[in-house]
Coordinates of C-alpha atoms in Angstrom, one line a residue:
Chain A
X249 CA -50.4 13.5 -2.8
X250 CA -47.4 13.1 -0.5
X251 CA -46.6 10.9 2.5
X252 CA -47.3 13.8 4.8
X253 CA -50.8 14.3 3.3
X254 CA -51.6 10.6 3.8
X255 CA -50.4 10.7 7.4
X256 CA -52.3 13.9 8.2
X257 CA -55.6 12.4 6.9
X258 CA -54.8 9.2 8.8
X259 CA -54.1 11.2 12.0
X260 CA -57.4 13.0 11.6
X261 CA -59.3 9.7 11.2
X262 CA -57.5 8.2 14.2
X263 CA -58.4 11.2 16.4
X264 CA -62.1 11.0 15.4
X265 CA -62.1 7.3 16.2
X266 CA -60.4 7.9 19.5
X267 CA -63.0 10.5 20.4
X268 CA -65.7 8.0 19.7
X269 CA -64.0 5.1 21.5
X270 CA -63.5 7.1 24.6
X271 CA -66.7 9.1 24.7
X272 CA -69.4 6.7 23.6
X273 CA -71.5 4.9 26.2
X274 CA -72.9 2.0 24.1
X275 CA -70.6 -1.0 23.5
X276 CA -71.4 -1.2 19.8
X277 CA -70.6 2.5 19.3
X278 CA -67.3 2.0 21.1
X279 CA -66.5 -0.7 18.6
X280 CA -67.3 1.7 15.8
X281 CA -64.7 4.1 17.2
X282 CA -62.1 1.3 17.4
X283 CA -62.9 0.4 13.8
X284 CA -62.3 4.0 12.7
X285 CA -58.9 3.9 14.4
X286 CA -58.0 0.7 12.6
X287 CA -59.2 2.4 9.4
X288 CA -56.6 5.1 10.0
X289 CA -54.0 2.5 10.6
X290 CA -54.7 0.9 7.3
X291 CA -54.4 4.2 5.5
X292 CA -51.2 5.2 7.3
X293 CA -49.7 1.8 6.7
X294 CA -50.6 1.9 3.0
X295 CA -49.0 5.4 2.7
X296 CA -45.8 4.4 4.5
X297 CA -45.6 1.3 2.3
X298 CA -46.0 3.1 -1.0
X299 CA -43.8 6.1 -0.2
X300 CA -41.0 4.5 1.9
X301 CA -40.6 0.8 1.1
X302 CA -42.9 -0.7 -1.6
X303 CA -41.9 -4.3 -1.0
X304 CA -44.2 -7.4 -0.6
X305 CA -43.3 -7.5 3.2
X306 CA -45.3 -4.4 3.9
X307 CA -48.1 -5.6 1.7
X308 CA -48.4 -8.7 3.8
X309 CA -48.5 -6.6 7.0
X310 CA -51.5 -4.8 5.6
X311 CA -53.3 -8.1 5.2
X312 CA -52.5 -8.9 8.8
X313 CA -54.0 -5.6 9.9
X314 CA -57.2 -6.5 8.0
X315 CA -57.3 -9.9 9.7
X316 CA -56.8 -8.3 13.1
X317 CA -59.8 -6.0 12.3
X318 CA -61.9 -9.1 11.5
X319 CA -61.0 -10.7 14.8
X320 CA -61.7 -7.6 16.7
X321 CA -65.1 -7.3 15.2
X322 CA -66.1 -10.9 15.6
X323 CA -65.1 -11.0 19.2
X324 CA -66.7 -7.6 19.8
X325 CA -70.0 -8.9 18.4
X326 CA -69.8 -12.0 20.5
X327 CA -69.0 -10.1 23.7
X328 CA -71.8 -7.6 23.0
X329 CA -74.2 -10.5 22.6
X330 CA -73.1 -12.2 25.8
X331 CA -73.4 -8.9 27.8
X332 CA -76.8 -8.3 26.4
X333 CA -78.0 -11.8 27.1
X334 CA -76.5 -12.3 30.5
X335 CA -77.3 -8.9 32.1
X336 CA -79.3 -6.9 29.6
X337 CA -76.4 -4.4 29.5
X338 CA -75.5 -2.4 26.5
X339 CA -73.4 0.4 27.9
X340 CA -69.8 0.3 29.1
X341 CA -70.7 2.1 32.4
X342 CA -72.7 -0.9 33.5
X343 CA -70.0 -3.5 32.8
X344 CA -67.1 -2.4 35.1
X345 CA -66.4 -5.7 36.7
X346 CA -62.6 -5.3 36.2
X347 CA -62.6 -1.8 37.4
X348 CA -61.9 -2.5 41.1
Chain B
X252 CA -57.3 -15.0 -28.8
X253 CA -56.0 -11.4 -28.7
X254 CA -55.2 -9.7 -25.4
X255 CA -58.1 -7.8 -23.7
X256 CA -57.6 -4.0 -24.1
X257 CA -59.1 -1.2 -22.1
X258 CA -61.2 1.3 -24.1
X259 CA -61.6 5.1 -23.3
X260 CA -64.2 5.8 -20.6
X261 CA -66.5 7.3 -23.2
X262 CA -67.5 3.8 -24.3
X263 CA -69.3 3.5 -20.9
X264 CA -72.3 4.9 -22.6
X265 CA -72.4 1.9 -24.9
X266 CA -72.1 -0.4 -21.9
X267 CA -75.0 1.3 -20.2
X268 CA -77.1 0.9 -23.3
X269 CA -76.2 -2.8 -23.6
X270 CA -77.1 -3.4 -19.9
X271 CA -80.4 -1.5 -20.5
X272 CA -81.2 -3.6 -23.5
X273 CA -80.4 -6.8 -21.7
X274 CA -82.4 -5.6 -18.7
X275 CA -85.3 -4.8 -20.9
X276 CA -85.2 -8.3 -22.4
X277 CA -85.1 -9.7 -18.9
X278 CA -88.1 -7.7 -17.9
X279 CA -90.1 -8.6 -21.0
X280 CA -89.3 -12.3 -20.8
X281 CA -90.2 -12.2 -17.1
X282 CA -93.5 -10.6 -17.8
X283 CA -94.2 -13.1 -20.6
X284 CA -93.3 -16.1 -18.4
X285 CA -95.4 -14.9 -15.5
X286 CA -98.5 -14.7 -17.7
X287 CA -98.4 -11.1 -19.0
X288 CA -97.7 -9.9 -22.5
X289 CA -94.3 -9.0 -24.1
X290 CA -95.2 -5.3 -23.8
X291 CA -96.0 -5.4 -20.1
X292 CA -92.8 -3.6 -19.1
X293 CA -93.7 -0.6 -21.4
X294 CA -97.0 -0.1 -19.7
X295 CA -95.4 -0.6 -16.3
X296 CA -92.6 2.0 -17.0
X297 CA -95.2 4.5 -18.3
X298 CA -97.3 3.9 -15.2
X299 CA -94.5 4.2 -12.7
X300 CA -93.1 7.4 -14.4
X301 CA -96.5 9.1 -13.9
X302 CA -97.1 7.7 -10.4
X303 CA -96.7 10.1 -7.5
X304 CA -94.2 9.3 -4.8
X305 CA -95.6 8.0 -1.6
X306 CA -94.4 9.8 1.5
X307 CA -94.3 8.1 4.9
X308 CA -94.0 9.4 8.4
X309 CA -90.4 9.6 9.7
X310 CA -89.0 7.8 6.7
X311 CA -85.2 7.9 6.4
X312 CA -85.3 9.4 2.9
X313 CA -81.5 9.5 2.4
X314 CA -81.0 5.8 3.0
X315 CA -84.2 4.9 1.2
X316 CA -83.2 6.6 -2.0
X317 CA -79.6 5.3 -1.7
X318 CA -80.9 1.8 -1.4
X319 CA -83.3 2.1 -4.3
X320 CA -81.1 3.9 -6.8
X321 CA -77.9 2.2 -5.7
X322 CA -78.6 -1.3 -7.2
X323 CA -78.5 0.1 -10.7
X324 CA -75.2 1.8 -10.0
X325 CA -73.7 -1.4 -8.5
X326 CA -74.8 -3.4 -11.5
X327 CA -73.1 -0.9 -13.9
X328 CA -69.9 -1.0 -11.7
X329 CA -69.9 -4.8 -12.0
X330 CA -70.2 -4.6 -15.8
X331 CA -67.2 -2.1 -15.9
X332 CA -64.7 -5.0 -15.4
X333 CA -66.4 -7.5 -17.7
X334 CA -64.7 -7.7 -21.1
X335 CA -66.9 -7.6 -24.2
X336 CA -65.0 -9.7 -26.7
X337 CA -61.6 -8.1 -26.6
X338 CA -62.6 -4.7 -25.1
X339 CA -63.1 -3.8 -21.5
X340 CA -63.9 -0.6 -19.7
X341 CA -61.5 -1.1 -16.8
X342 CA -58.8 -3.7 -17.1
X343 CA -58.5 -4.2 -13.4
X344 CA -55.8 -6.5 -12.0
X345 CA -58.2 -7.6 -9.3
X346 CA -61.4 -7.8 -11.4
X347 CA -62.7 -10.9 -9.7
X348 CA -62.4 -9.3 -6.2
X349 CA -63.9 -6.1 -7.6
X350 CA -67.0 -8.0 -8.7
X351 CA -67.3 -9.6 -5.3
X352 CA -66.9 -6.2 -3.5
X353 CA -69.7 -4.8 -5.7
X354 CA -72.1 -7.7 -4.9
X355 CA -71.5 -7.2 -1.2
X356 CA -72.7 -3.6 -1.7
X357 CA -76.1 -5.2 -2.6
X358 CA -76.3 -6.3 1.1
X359 CA -76.2 -2.8 2.3
X360 CA -78.4 -1.4 -0.4
X361 CA -81.3 -3.9 0.0
X362 CA -81.2 -3.5 3.7
X363 CA -81.3 0.3 3.4
X364 CA -84.3 0.0 1.0
X365 CA -86.0 -2.0 3.7
X366 CA -85.0 0.3 6.6
X367 CA -85.7 3.6 4.8
X368 CA -89.5 3.7 4.6
X369 CA -90.0 3.2 8.3
X370 CA -92.5 0.4 7.6
X371 CA -92.6 -3.0 9.3
X372 CA -93.1 -5.1 6.2
X373 CA -90.2 -3.4 4.4
X374 CA -87.9 -3.8 7.4
X375 CA -88.7 -7.6 7.6
X376 CA -87.8 -7.8 3.9
X377 CA -84.5 -6.1 4.6
X378 CA -83.6 -8.4 7.4
X379 CA -84.6 -11.5 5.4
X380 CA -82.2 -10.4 2.6
X381 CA -79.3 -10.0 5.1
X382 CA -79.9 -13.5 6.5
X383 CA -80.1 -14.9 3.0
X384 CA -77.0 -12.9 1.9
X385 CA -74.9 -14.4 4.7
X386 CA -75.9 -17.9 3.4
X387 CA -75.2 -17.2 -0.3
X388 CA -72.1 -15.0 0.0
X389 CA -69.6 -17.6 1.1
X390 CA -70.6 -20.2 -1.6
X391 CA -70.5 -17.3 -4.1
X392 CA -67.0 -16.3 -3.0
X393 CA -65.6 -19.8 -3.3
X394 CA -67.4 -20.3 -6.6
X395 CA -65.6 -17.1 -7.8
X396 CA -62.3 -18.3 -6.5
X397 CA -62.4 -21.5 -8.6
X398 CA -62.0 -19.8 -12.1
X399 CA -59.4 -17.4 -10.6
X400 CA -57.4 -20.4 -9.2
X401 CA -57.6 -22.3 -12.5
X402 CA -56.5 -19.2 -14.5
X403 CA -53.8 -18.3 -12.0
X404 CA -55.0 -14.6 -12.1
X405 CA -57.6 -12.3 -10.7
X406 CA -57.7 -10.4 -14.0
X407 CA -60.8 -11.2 -16.1
X408 CA -58.8 -11.0 -19.3
X409 CA -56.5 -13.8 -18.1
X410 CA -59.5 -15.8 -16.9
X411 CA -60.9 -15.6 -20.5
X412 CA -57.6 -16.5 -22.0
X413 CA -57.3 -19.6 -19.8
X414 CA -60.5 -21.0 -21.3
X415 CA -59.1 -21.3 -24.8
X416 CA -58.9 -25.1 -24.7
X417 CA -62.1 -25.8 -22.7
X418 CA -64.6 -23.6 -21.0
X419 CA -64.5 -23.6 -17.2
X420 CA -68.1 -24.7 -17.1
X421 CA -66.9 -28.1 -18.2
X422 CA -64.0 -28.2 -15.7
X423 CA -66.0 -26.8 -12.7
X424 CA -69.7 -27.4 -13.3
X425 CA -70.6 -27.2 -9.5
X426 CA -69.0 -23.7 -9.2
X427 CA -70.9 -22.6 -12.3
X428 CA -74.2 -23.9 -11.0
X429 CA -73.6 -22.3 -7.5
X430 CA -72.6 -19.0 -9.1
X431 CA -75.8 -18.9 -11.2
X432 CA -77.8 -19.7 -8.1
X433 CA -76.1 -16.8 -6.3
X434 CA -76.7 -14.4 -9.2
X435 CA -80.4 -15.1 -8.9
X436 CA -80.1 -14.7 -5.1
X437 CA -78.3 -11.3 -5.2
X438 CA -80.8 -10.0 -7.7
X439 CA -83.6 -10.9 -5.2
X440 CA -85.5 -13.0 -7.7
X441 CA -87.1 -16.4 -8.1
X442 CA -86.8 -18.8 -5.2
X443 CA -84.7 -16.1 -3.4
X444 CA -87.2 -13.4 -3.6
X445 CA -88.3 -13.8 0.1
X446 CA -87.1 -10.2 0.8
X447 CA -89.7 -9.0 -1.7
X448 CA -92.2 -11.8 -0.9
X449 CA -95.9 -11.5 -1.3
X450 CA -96.4 -12.9 2.3
X451 CA -95.0 -9.6 3.6
X452 CA -96.9 -7.4 1.2
X453 CA -93.9 -7.1 -1.1
X454 CA -91.2 -6.6 1.6
X455 CA -88.7 -4.1 0.4
X456 CA -91.0 -3.2 -2.5
X457 CA -94.0 -2.7 -0.1
X458 CA -93.8 1.1 0.2
X459 CA -91.7 2.2 -2.7
X460 CA -93.6 3.8 -5.6
X461 CA -93.2 5.9 -8.7
X462 CA -89.7 6.5 -10.0
X463 CA -88.1 4.9 -6.9
X464 CA -89.9 1.7 -7.6
X465 CA -88.9 1.8 -11.3
X466 CA -85.2 2.2 -10.2
X467 CA -85.4 -0.6 -7.7
X468 CA -87.1 -3.0 -10.2
X469 CA -84.6 -1.9 -13.0
X470 CA -81.8 -2.4 -10.5
X471 CA -82.9 -6.0 -10.0
X472 CA -82.9 -6.8 -13.7
X473 CA -79.6 -5.0 -14.2
X474 CA -78.0 -7.1 -11.4
X475 CA -79.2 -10.3 -13.1
X476 CA -77.7 -9.0 -16.3
X477 CA -74.4 -8.1 -14.7
X478 CA -74.1 -11.4 -12.9
X479 CA -74.9 -13.3 -16.1
X480 CA -72.3 -11.3 -18.1
X481 CA -69.8 -12.1 -15.4
X482 CA -70.7 -15.8 -15.5
X483 CA -70.3 -15.8 -19.3
X484 CA -66.7 -14.4 -18.9
X485 CA -65.7 -16.6 -15.9
X486 CA -67.3 -19.9 -17.0
X487 CA -68.6 -19.8 -20.5
X488 CA -65.4 -18.8 -22.4
X489 CA -66.3 -15.1 -22.8
X490 CA -66.1 -14.2 -26.5
X491 CA -65.0 -17.7 -27.6
X492 CA -67.1 -19.2 -30.4
X493 CA -66.9 -20.0 -34.2
X494 CA -67.5 -17.5 -37.1
X495 CA -68.8 -14.5 -35.2
X496 CA -66.6 -11.9 -33.6
X497 CA -66.0 -12.1 -29.8
X498 CA -68.3 -9.3 -28.7
X499 CA -71.3 -10.9 -30.5
X500 CA -70.6 -14.2 -28.8
X501 CA -70.4 -12.5 -25.4
X502 CA -73.7 -10.8 -26.0
X503 CA -75.4 -13.9 -27.3
X504 CA -74.3 -16.0 -24.3
X505 CA -75.3 -13.3 -21.9
X506 CA -78.8 -13.0 -23.3
X507 CA -79.1 -16.8 -23.3
X508 CA -78.0 -17.1 -19.7
X509 CA -80.3 -14.2 -18.6
X510 CA -83.2 -16.0 -20.3
X511 CA -82.4 -19.3 -18.6
X512 CA -82.2 -17.6 -15.2
X513 CA -85.4 -15.6 -15.7
X514 CA -87.4 -18.7 -16.8
X515 CA -85.9 -20.9 -14.1
X516 CA -86.5 -18.3 -11.5
X517 CA -90.2 -18.2 -12.5
X518 CA -90.6 -21.9 -12.7
X519 CA -89.1 -22.8 -9.3
X520 CA -91.1 -22.3 -6.2
X521 CA -90.2 -19.7 -3.7
X522 CA -88.4 -21.0 -0.6
X523 CA -88.8 -19.9 3.0
X524 CA -85.8 -17.9 4.0
X525 CA -85.0 -20.0 7.1
X526 CA -84.9 -23.1 5.0
X527 CA -82.8 -21.4 2.4
X528 CA -80.2 -20.3 4.9
X529 CA -79.5 -23.8 6.1
X530 CA -79.2 -25.1 2.5
X531 CA -76.7 -22.4 1.8
X532 CA -74.5 -23.2 4.8
X533 CA -74.8 -27.0 4.9
X534 CA -75.1 -27.9 1.2
X535 CA -73.8 -25.2 -1.1
X536 CA -70.7 -24.1 1.0
X537 CA -69.2 -27.6 1.3
X538 CA -70.0 -28.3 -2.4
X539 CA -68.1 -25.2 -3.5
X540 CA -65.2 -26.0 -1.2
X541 CA -64.9 -29.5 -2.6
X542 CA -65.1 -28.0 -6.1
X543 CA -62.3 -25.6 -5.2
X544 CA -60.2 -28.4 -3.8
X545 CA -60.6 -30.4 -7.1
X546 CA -59.7 -27.4 -9.2
X547 CA -56.7 -26.6 -7.1
X548 CA -55.4 -30.2 -7.2
X549 CA -55.9 -30.3 -11.0
X550 CA -54.0 -27.0 -11.3
X551 CA -51.1 -28.3 -9.2
X552 CA -50.9 -31.7 -10.7
X553 CA -52.0 -31.1 -14.3
Chain C
X171 CA -44.1 9.1 -7.3
X172 CA -46.0 12.1 -6.0
X173 CA -48.6 11.6 -8.7
X174 CA -50.5 14.1 -10.9
X175 CA -52.6 17.0 -9.8
X176 CA -55.9 15.2 -10.2
X177 CA -54.7 12.4 -8.0
X178 CA -54.0 15.0 -5.3
X179 CA -57.4 16.5 -5.7
X180 CA -59.1 13.1 -5.6
X181 CA -57.0 12.1 -2.6
X182 CA -57.9 15.2 -0.6
X183 CA -61.6 15.0 -1.5
X184 CA -61.7 11.3 -0.4
X185 CA -59.8 12.2 2.8
X186 CA -62.4 14.9 3.5
X187 CA -65.2 12.4 2.9
X188 CA -63.6 9.8 5.1
X189 CA -63.1 12.2 8.0
X190 CA -66.5 13.9 7.7
X191 CA -68.2 10.5 7.5
X192 CA -66.2 9.3 10.5
X193 CA -67.3 12.4 12.4
X194 CA -70.9 11.9 11.3
X195 CA -70.9 8.4 13.0
X196 CA -70.9 10.0 16.4
X197 CA -73.1 13.0 15.5
X198 CA -76.1 11.4 13.9
X199 CA -79.1 10.3 15.9
X200 CA -80.0 7.4 13.6
X201 CA -78.3 4.1 14.3
X202 CA -78.6 3.0 10.6
X203 CA -77.1 6.3 9.4
X204 CA -74.2 6.0 12.0
X205 CA -73.4 2.5 10.7
X206 CA -73.5 3.4 7.1
X207 CA -71.5 6.6 7.7
X208 CA -68.8 4.4 9.0
X209 CA -69.1 2.2 5.9
X210 CA -68.8 5.3 3.7
X211 CA -65.7 6.3 5.6
X212 CA -64.2 2.9 4.9
X213 CA -65.1 3.0 1.2
X214 CA -63.4 6.4 0.9
X215 CA -60.3 5.0 2.6
X216 CA -60.4 2.0 0.4
X217 CA -60.4 4.3 -2.7
X218 CA -57.5 6.2 -1.2
X219 CA -55.6 2.9 -0.8
X220 CA -56.4 2.2 -4.4
X221 CA -54.7 5.5 -5.3
X222 CA -51.7 4.3 -3.4
X223 CA -51.6 1.4 -5.9
X224 CA -52.6 -1.3 -3.3
X225 CA -55.4 -2.6 -5.5
X226 CA -56.0 -5.9 -3.7
X227 CA -56.0 -4.4 -0.2
X228 CA -58.2 -1.4 -1.3
X229 CA -60.9 -3.6 -2.9
X230 CA -60.8 -6.1 0.0
X231 CA -61.2 -3.3 2.5
X232 CA -64.3 -2.1 0.7
X233 CA -65.6 -5.7 0.5
X234 CA -65.0 -6.6 4.1
X235 CA -66.1 -3.4 5.6
X236 CA -69.4 -3.0 3.8
X237 CA -70.2 -6.6 4.7
X238 CA -69.3 -5.9 8.3
X239 CA -71.3 -2.7 8.5
X240 CA -74.3 -4.4 7.0
X241 CA -74.1 -6.8 10.0
X242 CA -73.2 -4.0 12.3
X243 CA -76.4 -2.2 11.5
X244 CA -78.4 -5.3 12.7
X245 CA -76.4 -5.2 16.0
X246 CA -76.9 -1.5 16.4
X247 CA -80.7 -1.9 16.1
X248 CA -80.7 -4.9 18.4
X249 CA -78.4 -3.7 21.2
X250 CA -78.9 0.0 21.4
X251 CA -81.0 -0.1 24.6
X252 CA -81.7 3.6 24.6
X253 CA -82.8 4.4 21.1
X254 CA -81.6 7.8 20.0
X255 CA -83.5 7.4 16.7
X256 CA -86.8 7.5 18.6
X257 CA -85.7 10.0 21.3
X258 CA -82.7 12.2 20.5
X259 CA -80.4 12.2 23.5
X260 CA -76.7 12.5 24.3
X261 CA -75.1 9.0 24.5
X262 CA -71.6 10.2 25.5
X263 CA -69.7 10.3 28.7
X264 CA -66.6 12.4 29.6
X265 CA -67.1 14.5 26.6
X266 CA -64.6 17.2 27.5
X267 CA -61.8 14.7 28.2
X268 CA -62.4 12.8 25.0
X269 CA -62.4 15.9 22.8
X270 CA -59.2 17.1 24.5
X271 CA -57.7 13.7 24.0
X272 CA -58.7 13.6 20.3
X273 CA -57.4 17.1 19.6
X274 CA -54.2 16.4 21.4
X275 CA -53.7 13.1 19.5
X276 CA -54.3 14.8 16.2
X277 CA -51.8 17.5 17.0
X278 CA -49.1 15.1 18.1
X279 CA -49.7 12.6 15.2
X280 CA -50.2 15.3 12.5
X281 CA -47.2 17.3 13.8
X282 CA -45.1 14.2 13.8
X283 CA -46.2 13.4 10.2
X284 CA -45.1 16.9 9.1
X285 CA -42.0 17.4 11.1
X286 CA -40.3 14.0 11.1
X287 CA -37.7 13.8 8.4
X288 CA -39.0 10.8 6.6
X289 CA -36.3 8.6 4.9
X290 CA -36.2 8.4 1.1
X291 CA -37.8 5.4 -0.6
X292 CA -36.1 2.1 -0.4
X293 CA -36.8 -0.6 -3.1
X294 CA -39.2 -0.3 -5.9
X295 CA -42.6 -1.7 -6.4
X296 CA -43.0 -5.0 -8.3
X297 CA -44.6 -4.7 -11.8
X298 CA -47.6 -6.8 -10.7
X299 CA -48.2 -6.0 -7.1
X300 CA -51.0 -8.4 -6.5
X301 CA -49.0 -11.3 -7.9
X302 CA -46.0 -10.3 -5.8
X303 CA -48.3 -10.3 -2.7
X304 CA -49.5 -13.7 -3.5
X305 CA -46.0 -15.0 -4.0
X306 CA -44.9 -13.5 -0.7
X307 CA -47.8 -15.0 1.2
X308 CA -47.3 -18.4 -0.4
X309 CA -43.5 -18.2 -0.2
X310 CA -41.2 -16.2 2.1
X311 CA -44.0 -14.9 4.3
X312 CA -45.9 -18.2 4.5
X313 CA -45.5 -18.3 8.3
X314 CA -47.7 -15.2 8.6
X315 CA -50.5 -16.9 6.9
X316 CA -49.9 -20.1 8.9
X317 CA -50.4 -18.1 12.0
X318 CA -53.3 -15.9 10.7
X319 CA -55.5 -18.9 9.6
X320 CA -55.6 -20.7 12.9
X321 CA -56.2 -17.4 14.7
X322 CA -59.2 -16.7 12.4
X323 CA -60.5 -20.2 12.9
X324 CA -60.1 -19.9 16.7
X325 CA -62.0 -16.6 16.5
X326 CA -64.9 -18.3 14.7
X327 CA -65.1 -21.1 17.3
X328 CA -64.7 -18.9 20.4
X329 CA -67.1 -16.2 19.1
X330 CA -69.7 -18.9 18.5
X331 CA -69.1 -20.5 21.9
X332 CA -69.5 -17.1 23.5
X333 CA -72.6 -16.0 21.6
X334 CA -74.6 -19.2 21.3
X335 CA -77.1 -19.6 24.1
X336 CA -78.0 -23.2 23.2
X337 CA -75.7 -26.2 23.1
X338 CA -76.1 -29.5 21.3
X339 CA -77.8 -30.9 24.4
X340 CA -80.5 -28.4 24.0
X341 CA -80.9 -29.4 20.4
X342 CA -80.6 -33.2 20.6
X343 CA -81.6 -34.0 24.2
X344 CA -79.5 -35.3 27.1
X345 CA -78.5 -38.5 25.2
X346 CA -78.0 -36.7 21.9
X347 CA -80.5 -39.0 20.3
X348 CA -83.5 -36.7 19.7
X349 CA -84.4 -36.7 16.0
X350 CA -85.4 -34.3 14.5
X351 CA -83.4 -31.8 16.5
X352 CA -85.4 -29.3 18.5
X353 CA -84.5 -26.0 16.8
X354 CA -86.2 -22.7 17.3
X355 CA -86.0 -22.3 13.5
X356 CA -86.1 -25.6 11.6
X357 CA -83.8 -25.5 8.6
X358 CA -84.3 -26.8 5.1
X359 CA -82.0 -29.8 5.3
X360 CA -84.1 -31.6 7.9
X361 CA -81.3 -32.6 10.3

């Protein structure tokens, strides 16, 4: 187990997440892709922390990443609910208001 | 009291046997209180072992089996961090959080057990449990936080050591009561058994049969045992007690608490899930937060 | 620092599980399986983080993510308008582009991970990492927590404001005097 190994696994996770976030049509599935990318960030940050600078500062940063993940998820659920309620939409292709 | 030490993993066999024994006691007492005989679990186990598995159209077998068998595994993983007297299987620095993470797995497993069979009653049961879980989880978390704050550590060995002068149940009775309530809730029993309620033909238990049913029922008893064992360590002084060695006291207290919870669960009426949810959010959560505030102030001042 | 051989074996197996489960999220036709595949991916990464000696973060990752995925499953079933579990169908757009993008990203990131000359380790881990984290959060890094907590609180409020279809006027009437409140689901406290 080396830093390189951790980062390669994290890169693979990030790429799979990116594929999902870009390719999926349904809002909730896009969120799952984003989650997978944040998952990779957690792993990479943990690896960098342990192998490069195991100080409390980096540990705190990981907590912040987890908090950011919570915020992303809560707002994502709220927005998905609003979209569904206001226009019965569940796919990203039908919610392109800002795409002009 | 001597420091808690970790034993080699081989002792896990003994832990499994003890959980099985306590689970058997829980099942027997449950049968007795609900009007059957002491030996009812023997007959039930024999019947379920011979019963053929029911198969359903388009059932999600993978998730169904995971949900049914997983409860038992989760209960054993909970027990892994609970010290028995002065021995523990895993002396985890974050034992309290570990227990919490394991009880969150129950959310997923009960929902899977409801989703798996592709049956409406079971699915309603799974959703009921999730709604109820949201309501009991936050009070449970804050009830767990109270002993950790008082002990100044997330390690269960330190939590036991901090109770040498007085048990935490005396210093934080509300947290103890809420924790016991939540143990009954996450083992889907008593007033919190709406997920397996008779009004929806048994809910998550509606379609499951044979060995799967045995595992699910055993998992519920094992969860009650694991939660009680944790409560003994976190609130009832662990192995503290006169004359007898610590491990005996831990076992005696665990069996006593299991008995109390089983009998109370049978005596109290079942609650409608929608009512229960509001009680969890509006009554239990503020109560535990106040309890935590009191404990924190006492720790800082005293 | 590099650990023993069994740690390496465990790490690579967990990594394989994490990536395979992550891939399964977008391959399976069942919404429940997709959600719990993601949960499995998170549990594997949580275990890897435990291997990296971040006990608290690892266990909390498992705790949070399993909880979140249990809720996510409900949303999946609610909001997947076209139900691939009932009728297998492709739910992707711009498939080629995304695969190319993903492979390119992996090559760049993975290559970077292998080729960049990483500096040597600075500092050494505290004897009790969880305690040192707690002291950092309540001491020198308190500002971080002071910022994170209002952000989380604001998230709760704004998410509820966004998602709730009814306001207090719907519950209590125009003059807020209606008792008992008109709730679609009456609760147990009787407000």
